[in-house]
Amino acid sequence: MHAVYAHHPSSDDPLGALRLGDRPDATAPDDTWTVVTVKAAGLNHHDLWTLRGAGLPADRYPMILGGEASGTDEDGNDVIVGTVIAAPRWSHEPVRDPAHTLLSEGAPGTFAERVAVPRHVLAPKPAAFTHAEAACVTGTWLTAYRMLFTKSGLTPGDTVLIQGAGGGVSTALTRLARAAGLRVWVTGRSAEKRAAAERLGAHAAFPTGRPLPEPVDAVMESVGRATWSHTLRSVRPGGTVVVTGATSGADPIAHLNRIFWNELKIVGSTSGTLDELGRLLALMTRHGLRPDIADDLPFTDAHKGFARLLDGDVVGKIVFHW
């Protein structure tokens, strides 16, 4: 089958490791798994990290990329593919499964004509969603939902700071936070991205690193090294920082004195559960929310999509289709 995959790890030239070609067909290892025909799949920073060799042992290359998708199961049902693979008994908290993994890490990913997944990680695709829209839900919107509504402790009327305007998670956070009655502040490197964040619903957007008018109740952090110091300066005493990524680097100066002196809560968050996905889809349907798609490209143009993400020239999500 045709697939987009990482041929080898390459920290210096990640796009040079990207390939489009034939890979072994997707097969279900047992009857608890099924094969989904992929209609569309969303691109994430995780895919770039895999190309760079981060988080994946060298002996697992070549690896089909992609962690989220929408498609059709073997019975003809339109489905959304979950990203975290864990035993069914851990469905309420997948990361507690010692053997949990992600598509494109422990198993081939979704950037292929077909992908094998456990049956229990599939959710029905709402009829109102296109396959391109549904392909953007589990990797970014579900992550944003869990950050805001499970991990942050925020309530309507609170102020949230979202670091890094433009990315898929940050745009989803902006839309969901505004719908939930939060005051939404966003940072961004460029005037264009800050303006885009305000069009998406942010009450205000600030240049990256600039002091804020007042401390916020929580910060949503997916940037890492480039924004970490600003994040800790921006959150109020007793506030919460929810971390879901580190696209600019995972090893910032910790500033432990600020954390203990201000009794800050630093909370990790990864993807979400199927229960959270169901509530997210209900919320999106009720409010008419849909993922913001920056580009919808054929898989044959995958290199173009990866290059845009690498350059940071994206507001919303890049989606591939067959």
PDB file of N, CA, C and O in Angstrom, residues 55-110:
ATOM      1  N   GLY A  55      12.410  10.156  20.210  1.00  0.00           N
ATOM      2  CA  GLY A  55      11.386   9.304  20.790  1.00  0.00           C
ATOM      3  C   GLY A  55      11.166   7.971  20.118  1.00  0.00           C
ATOM      4  O   GLY A  55      10.330   7.180  20.568  1.00  0.00           O
ATOM      5  N   LEU A  56      11.889   7.695  19.036  1.00  0.00           N
ATOM      6  CA  LEU A  56      11.701   6.433  18.326  1.00  0.00           C
ATOM      7  C   LEU A  56      13.059   5.757  18.141  1.00  0.00           C
ATOM      8  O   LEU A  56      13.967   6.342  17.544  1.00  0.00           O
ATOM      9  N   PRO A  57      13.220   4.540  18.658  1.00  0.00           N
ATOM     10  CA  PRO A  57      14.500   3.847  18.493  1.00  0.00           C
ATOM     11  C   PRO A  57      14.843   3.649  17.019  1.00  0.00           C
ATOM     12  O   PRO A  57      13.961   3.471  16.174  1.00  0.00           O
ATOM     13  N   ALA A  58      16.126   3.663  16.717  1.00  0.00           N
ATOM     14  CA  ALA A  58      16.576   3.569  15.327  1.00  0.00           C
ATOM     15  C   ALA A  58      16.132   2.280  14.654  1.00  0.00           C
ATOM     16  O   ALA A  58      15.926   2.253  13.430  1.00  0.00           O
ATOM     17  N   ASP A  59      15.936   1.208  15.445  1.00  0.00           N
ATOM     18  CA  ASP A  59      15.570  -0.071  14.821  1.00  0.00           C
ATOM     19  C   ASP A  59      14.102  -0.134  14.405  1.00  0.00           C
ATOM     20  O   ASP A  59      13.675  -1.129  13.811  1.00  0.00           O
ATOM     21  N   ARG A  60      13.313   0.921  14.708  1.00  0.00           N
ATOM     22  CA  ARG A  60      11.908   0.928  14.284  1.00  0.00           C
ATOM     23  C   ARG A  60      11.700   1.640  12.950  1.00  0.00           C
ATOM     24  O   ARG A  60      10.574   1.720  12.460  1.00  0.00           O
ATOM     25  N   TYR A  61      12.745   2.199  12.388  1.00  0.00           N
ATOM     26  CA  TYR A  61      12.645   2.817  11.060  1.00  0.00           C
ATOM     27  C   TYR A  61      12.839   1.731  10.002  1.00  0.00           C
ATOM     28  O   TYR A  61      13.582   0.782  10.222  1.00  0.00           O
ATOM     29  N   PRO A  62      12.183   1.857   8.850  1.00  0.00           N
ATOM     30  CA  PRO A  62      11.218   2.891   8.440  1.00  0.00           C
ATOM     31  C   PRO A  62       9.926   2.784   9.250  1.00  0.00           C
ATOM     32  O   PRO A  62       9.491   1.692   9.600  1.00  0.00           O
ATOM     33  N   MET A  63       9.305   3.954   9.496  1.00  0.00           N
ATOM     34  CA  MET A  63       8.053   4.017  10.250  1.00  0.00           C
ATOM     35  C   MET A  63       7.047   4.890   9.520  1.00  0.00           C
ATOM     36  O   MET A  63       7.349   6.032   9.158  1.00  0.00           O
ATOM     37  N   ILE A  64       5.852   4.338   9.282  1.00  0.00           N
ATOM     38  CA  ILE A  64       4.772   5.127   8.698  1.00  0.00           C
ATOM     39  C   ILE A  64       4.359   6.193   9.697  1.00  0.00           C
ATOM     40  O   ILE A  64       4.123   5.912  10.874  1.00  0.00           O
ATOM     41  N   LEU A  65       4.285   7.436   9.246  1.00  0.00           N
ATOM     42  CA  LEU A  65       3.977   8.565  10.110  1.00  0.00           C
ATOM     43  C   LEU A  65       2.463   8.727  10.288  1.00  0.00           C
ATOM     44  O   LEU A  65       1.675   8.026   9.650  1.00  0.00           O
ATOM     45  N   GLY A  66       2.083   9.674  11.140  1.00  0.00           N
ATOM     46  CA  GLY A  66       0.672  10.004  11.313  1.00  0.00           C
ATOM     47  C   GLY A  66       0.075   9.416  12.572  1.00  0.00           C
ATOM     48  O   GLY A  66       0.192   8.211  12.819  1.00  0.00           O
ATOM     49  N   GLY A  67      -0.583  10.269  13.369  1.00  0.00           N
ATOM     50  CA  GLY A  67      -1.169   9.815  14.616  1.00  0.00           C
ATOM     51  C   GLY A  67      -2.664  10.010  14.711  1.00  0.00           C
ATOM     52  O   GLY A  67      -3.273   9.599  15.703  1.00  0.00           O
ATOM     53  N   GLU A  68      -3.281  10.636  13.722  1.00  0.00           N
ATOM     54  CA  GLU A  68      -4.735  10.840  13.761  1.00  0.00           C
ATOM     55  C   GLU A  68      -5.286  10.703  12.355  1.00  0.00           C
ATOM     56  O   GLU A  68      -4.590  10.964  11.367  1.00  0.00           O
ATOM     57  N   ALA A  69      -6.541  10.283  12.276  1.00  0.00           N
ATOM     58  CA  ALA A  69      -7.134  10.067  10.946  1.00  0.00           C
ATOM     59  C   ALA A  69      -8.639   9.922  11.058  1.00  0.00           C
ATOM     60  O   ALA A  69      -9.200   9.697  12.135  1.00  0.00           O
ATOM     61  N   SER A  70      -9.269  10.036   9.909  1.00  0.00           N
ATOM     62  CA  SER A  70     -10.683   9.709   9.742  1.00  0.00           C
ATOM     63  C   SER A  70     -10.780   8.784   8.538  1.00  0.00           C
ATOM     64  O   SER A  70     -10.022   8.918   7.568  1.00  0.00           O
ATOM     65  N   GLY A  71     -11.690   7.826   8.627  1.00  0.00           N
ATOM     66  CA  GLY A  71     -11.798   6.881   7.520  1.00  0.00           C
ATOM     67  C   GLY A  71     -13.011   5.993   7.664  1.00  0.00           C
ATOM     68  O   GLY A  71     -13.992   6.335   8.340  1.00  0.00           O
ATOM     69  N   THR A  72     -12.924   4.814   7.060  1.00  0.00           N
ATOM     70  CA  THR A  72     -14.036   3.864   7.019  1.00  0.00           C
ATOM     71  C   THR A  72     -13.563   2.518   7.543  1.00  0.00           C
ATOM     72  O   THR A  72     -12.521   2.011   7.109  1.00  0.00           O
ATOM     73  N   ASP A  73     -14.310   1.943   8.490  1.00  0.00           N
ATOM     74  CA  ASP A  73     -13.897   0.648   9.031  1.00  0.00           C
ATOM     75  C   ASP A  73     -14.343  -0.480   8.106  1.00  0.00           C
ATOM     76  O   ASP A  73     -14.938  -0.241   7.040  1.00  0.00           O
ATOM     77  N   GLU A  74     -14.054  -1.704   8.516  1.00  0.00           N
ATOM     78  CA  GLU A  74     -14.316  -2.860   7.651  1.00  0.00           C
ATOM     79  C   GLU A  74     -15.805  -3.115   7.435  1.00  0.00           C
ATOM     80  O   GLU A  74     -16.188  -3.843   6.516  1.00  0.00           O
ATOM     81  N   ASP A  75     -16.655  -2.505   8.264  1.00  0.00           N
ATOM     82  CA  ASP A  75     -18.104  -2.643   8.104  1.00  0.00           C
ATOM     83  C   ASP A  75     -18.716  -1.468   7.351  1.00  0.00           C
ATOM     84  O   ASP A  75     -19.943  -1.367   7.248  1.00  0.00           O
ATOM     85  N   GLY A  76     -17.880  -0.564   6.863  1.00  0.00           N
ATOM     86  CA  GLY A  76     -18.377   0.582   6.105  1.00  0.00           C
ATOM     87  C   GLY A  76     -18.778   1.779   6.934  1.00  0.00           C
ATOM     88  O   GLY A  76     -19.378   2.727   6.406  1.00  0.00           O
ATOM     89  N   ASN A  77     -18.461   1.763   8.229  1.00  0.00           N
ATOM     90  CA  ASN A  77     -18.809   2.881   9.098  1.00  0.00           C
ATOM     91  C   ASN A  77     -17.740   3.964   9.039  1.00  0.00           C
ATOM     92  O   ASN A  77     -16.539   3.660   9.025  1.00  0.00           O
ATOM     93  N   ASP A  78     -18.160   5.221   9.015  1.00  0.00           N
ATOM     94  CA  ASP A  78     -17.216   6.331   9.087  1.00  0.00           C
ATOM     95  C   ASP A  78     -16.759   6.501  10.532  1.00  0.00           C
ATOM     96  O   ASP A  78     -17.604   6.637  11.438  1.00  0.00           O
ATOM     97  N   VAL A  79     -15.449   6.510  10.740  1.00  0.00           N
ATOM     98  CA  VAL A  79     -14.912   6.504  12.099  1.00  0.00           C
ATOM     99  C   VAL A  79     -13.776   7.514  12.238  1.00  0.00           C
ATOM    100  O   VAL A  79     -13.144   7.925  11.260  1.00  0.00           O
ATOM    101  N   ILE A  80     -13.530   7.901  13.487  1.00  0.00           N
ATOM    102  CA  ILE A  80     -12.369   8.700  13.865  1.00  0.00           C
ATOM    103  C   ILE A  80     -11.414   7.789  14.614  1.00  0.00           C
ATOM    104  O   ILE A  80     -11.822   7.014  15.489  1.00  0.00           O
ATOM    105  N   VAL A  81     -10.141   7.865  14.272  1.00  0.00           N
ATOM    106  CA  VAL A  81      -9.125   6.996  14.857  1.00  0.00           C
ATOM    107  C   VAL A  81      -8.472   7.707  16.042  1.00  0.00           C
ATOM    108  O   VAL A  81      -7.947   8.816  15.905  1.00  0.00           O
ATOM    109  N   GLY A  82      -8.500   7.073  17.218  1.00  0.00           N
ATOM    110  CA  GLY A  82      -7.805   7.600  18.376  1.00  0.00           C
ATOM    111  C   GLY A  82      -6.304   7.429  18.246  1.00  0.00           C
ATOM    112  O   GLY A  82      -5.820   6.583  17.480  1.00  0.00           O
ATOM    113  N   THR A  83      -5.543   8.233  18.995  1.00  0.00           N
ATOM    114  CA  THR A  83      -4.088   8.247  18.836  1.00  0.00           C
ATOM    115  C   THR A  83      -3.352   7.376  19.846  1.00  0.00           C
ATOM    116  O   THR A  83      -2.287   6.848  19.540  1.00  0.00           O
ATOM    117  N   VAL A  84      -3.894   7.252  21.056  1.00  0.00           N
ATOM    118  CA  VAL A  84      -3.196   6.521  22.110  1.00  0.00           C
ATOM    119  C   VAL A  84      -3.658   5.067  22.103  1.00  0.00           C
ATOM    120  O   VAL A  84      -4.849   4.779  22.163  1.00  0.00           O
ATOM    121  N   ILE A  85      -2.683   4.161  22.028  1.00  0.00           N
ATOM    122  CA  ILE A  85      -2.983   2.729  22.020  1.00  0.00           C
ATOM    123  C   ILE A  85      -2.693   2.180  23.408  1.00  0.00           C
ATOM    124  O   ILE A  85      -1.550   2.182  23.872  1.00  0.00           O
ATOM    125  N   ALA A  86      -3.756   1.733  24.088  1.00  0.00           N
ATOM    126  CA  ALA A  86      -3.624   1.173  25.429  1.00  0.00           C
ATOM    127  C   ALA A  86      -4.616   0.026  25.569  1.00  0.00           C
ATOM    128  O   ALA A  86      -5.570  -0.092  24.802  1.00  0.00           O
ATOM    129  N   ALA A  87      -4.397  -0.831  26.554  1.00  0.00           N
ATOM    130  CA  ALA A  87      -5.312  -1.943  26.802  1.00  0.00           C
ATOM    131  C   ALA A  87      -6.692  -1.407  27.156  1.00  0.00           C
ATOM    132  O   ALA A  87      -6.812  -0.346  27.783  1.00  0.00           O
ATOM    133  N   PRO A  88      -7.757  -2.144  26.778  1.00  0.00           N
ATOM    134  CA  PRO A  88      -9.112  -1.645  27.041  1.00  0.00           C
ATOM    135  C   PRO A  88      -9.362  -1.281  28.502  1.00  0.00           C
ATOM    136  O   PRO A  88     -10.087  -0.324  28.789  1.00  0.00           O
ATOM    137  N   ARG A  89      -8.761  -1.998  29.454  1.00  0.00           N
ATOM    138  CA  ARG A  89      -9.023  -1.708  30.869  1.00  0.00           C
ATOM    139  C   ARG A  89      -8.439  -0.376  31.302  1.00  0.00           C
ATOM    140  O   ARG A  89      -8.763   0.117  32.382  1.00  0.00           O
ATOM    141  N   TRP A  90      -7.571   0.216  30.460  1.00  0.00           N
ATOM    142  CA  TRP A  90      -6.998   1.521  30.763  1.00  0.00           C
ATOM    143  C   TRP A  90      -7.651   2.631  29.939  1.00  0.00           C
ATOM    144  O   TRP A  90      -7.130   3.744  29.890  1.00  0.00           O
ATOM    145  N   SER A  91      -8.806   2.361  29.341  1.00  0.00           N
ATOM    146  CA  SER A  91      -9.432   3.357  28.469  1.00  0.00           C
ATOM    147  C   SER A  91      -9.785   4.644  29.211  1.00  0.00           C
ATOM    148  O   SER A  91      -9.828   5.722  28.615  1.00  0.00           O
ATOM    149  N   HIS A  92     -10.006   4.558  30.514  1.00  0.00           N
ATOM    150  CA  HIS A  92     -10.354   5.751  31.291  1.00  0.00           C
ATOM    151  C   HIS A  92      -9.127   6.635  31.540  1.00  0.00           C
ATOM    152  O   HIS A  92      -9.264   7.815  31.851  1.00  0.00           O
ATOM    153  N   GLU A  93      -7.918   6.082  31.387  1.00  0.00           N
ATOM    154  CA  GLU A  93      -6.678   6.825  31.639  1.00  0.00           C
ATOM    155  C   GLU A  93      -5.549   6.107  30.889  1.00  0.00           C
ATOM    156  O   GLU A  93      -4.714   5.429  31.501  1.00  0.00           O
ATOM    157  N   PRO A  94      -5.492   6.236  29.563  1.00  0.00           N
ATOM    158  CA  PRO A  94      -4.572   5.416  28.759  1.00  0.00           C
ATOM    159  C   PRO A  94      -3.110   5.526  29.167  1.00  0.00           C
ATOM    160  O   PRO A  94      -2.367   4.531  29.076  1.00  0.00           O
ATOM    161  N   VAL A  95      -2.657   6.695  29.623  1.00  0.00           N
ATOM    162  CA  VAL A  95      -1.229   6.839  29.930  1.00  0.00           C
ATOM    163  C   VAL A  95      -0.823   6.029  31.153  1.00  0.00           C
ATOM    164  O   VAL A  95       0.386   5.848  31.403  1.00  0.00           O
ATOM    165  N   ARG A  96      -1.779   5.521  31.935  1.00  0.00           N
ATOM    166  CA  ARG A  96      -1.443   4.692  33.086  1.00  0.00           C
ATOM    167  C   ARG A  96      -1.112   3.264  32.694  1.00  0.00           C
ATOM    168  O   ARG A  96      -0.579   2.501  33.499  1.00  0.00           O
ATOM    169  N   ASP A  97      -1.436   2.895  31.463  1.00  0.00           N
ATOM    170  CA  ASP A  97      -1.044   1.580  30.954  1.00  0.00           C
ATOM    171  C   ASP A  97       0.464   1.590  30.724  1.00  0.00           C
ATOM    172  O   ASP A  97       0.969   2.363  29.907  1.00  0.00           O
ATOM    173  N   PRO A  98       1.231   0.749  31.429  1.00  0.00           N
ATOM    174  CA  PRO A  98       2.687   0.768  31.247  1.00  0.00           C
ATOM    175  C   PRO A  98       3.113   0.507  29.808  1.00  0.00           C
ATOM    176  O   PRO A  98       4.212   0.913  29.402  1.00  0.00           O
ATOM    177  N   ALA A  99       2.242  -0.149  29.031  1.00  0.00           N
ATOM    178  CA  ALA A  99       2.583  -0.476  27.647  1.00  0.00           C
ATOM    179  C   ALA A  99       1.938   0.473  26.644  1.00  0.00           C
ATOM    180  O   ALA A  99       1.954   0.193  25.444  1.00  0.00           O
ATOM    181  N   HIS A 100       1.380   1.599  27.105  1.00  0.00           N
ATOM    182  CA  HIS A 100       0.688   2.483  26.160  1.00  0.00           C
ATOM    183  C   HIS A 100       1.678   3.057  25.154  1.00  0.00           C
ATOM    184  O   HIS A 100       2.859   3.261  25.446  1.00  0.00           O
ATOM    185  N   THR A 101       1.177   3.308  23.970  1.00  0.00           N
ATOM    186  CA  THR A 101       2.010   3.861  22.913  1.00  0.00           C
ATOM    187  C   THR A 101       1.129   4.690  21.989  1.00  0.00           C
ATOM    188  O   THR A 101      -0.075   4.836  22.219  1.00  0.00           O
ATOM    189  N   LEU A 102       1.732   5.245  20.968  1.00  0.00           N
ATOM    190  CA  LEU A 102       1.011   6.050  19.984  1.00  0.00           C
ATOM    191  C   LEU A 102       1.140   5.412  18.607  1.00  0.00           C
ATOM    192  O   LEU A 102       2.133   4.736  18.319  1.00  0.00           O
ATOM    193  N   LEU A 103       0.151   5.642  17.768  1.00  0.00           N
ATOM    194  CA  LEU A 103       0.311   5.286  16.367  1.00  0.00           C
ATOM    195  C   LEU A 103       1.512   6.054  15.816  1.00  0.00           C
ATOM    196  O   LEU A 103       1.710   7.229  16.128  1.00  0.00           O
ATOM    197  N   SER A 104       2.302   5.400  15.003  1.00  0.00           N
ATOM    198  CA  SER A 104       3.564   5.869  14.438  1.00  0.00           C
ATOM    199  C   SER A 104       4.720   5.721  15.422  1.00  0.00           C
ATOM    200  O   SER A 104       5.837   6.144  15.124  1.00  0.00           O
ATOM    201  N   GLU A 105       4.476   5.103  16.587  1.00  0.00           N
ATOM    202  CA  GLU A 105       5.551   4.746  17.512  1.00  0.00           C
ATOM    203  C   GLU A 105       5.578   3.233  17.709  1.00  0.00           C
ATOM    204  O   GLU A 105       6.477   2.555  17.232  1.00  0.00           O
ATOM    205  N   GLY A 106       4.589   2.700  18.426  1.00  0.00           N
ATOM    206  CA  GLY A 106       4.542   1.261  18.639  1.00  0.00           C
ATOM    207  C   GLY A 106       3.883   0.508  17.509  1.00  0.00           C
ATOM    208  O   GLY A 106       4.003  -0.715  17.408  1.00  0.00           O
ATOM    209  N   ALA A 107       3.152   1.214  16.672  1.00  0.00           N
ATOM    210  CA  ALA A 107       2.470   0.597  15.526  1.00  0.00           C
ATOM    211  C   ALA A 107       2.507   1.584  14.366  1.00  0.00           C
ATOM    212  O   ALA A 107       2.605   2.796  14.583  1.00  0.00           O
ATOM    213  N   PRO A 108       2.450   1.086  13.121  1.00  0.00           N
ATOM    214  CA  PRO A 108       2.474   1.999  11.968  1.00  0.00           C
ATOM    215  C   PRO A 108       1.357   3.031  12.043  1.00  0.00           C
ATOM    216  O   PRO A 108       0.260   2.760  12.529  1.00  0.00           O
ATOM    217  N   GLY A 109       1.650   4.241  11.542  1.00  0.00           N
ATOM    218  CA  GLY A 109       0.739   5.357  11.672  1.00  0.00           C
ATOM    219  C   GLY A 109      -0.309   5.448  10.587  1.00  0.00           C
ATOM    220  O   GLY A 109      -0.527   4.515   9.794  1.00  0.00           O
ATOM    221  N   THR A 110      -0.953   6.614  10.537  1.00  0.00           N
ATOM    222  CA  THR A 110      -2.151   6.814   9.725  1.00  0.00           C
ATOM    223  C   THR A 110      -1.880   7.398   8.341  1.00  0.00           C
ATOM    224  O   THR A 110      -2.810   7.543   7.554  1.00  0.00           O
TER     225      THR A 110
END
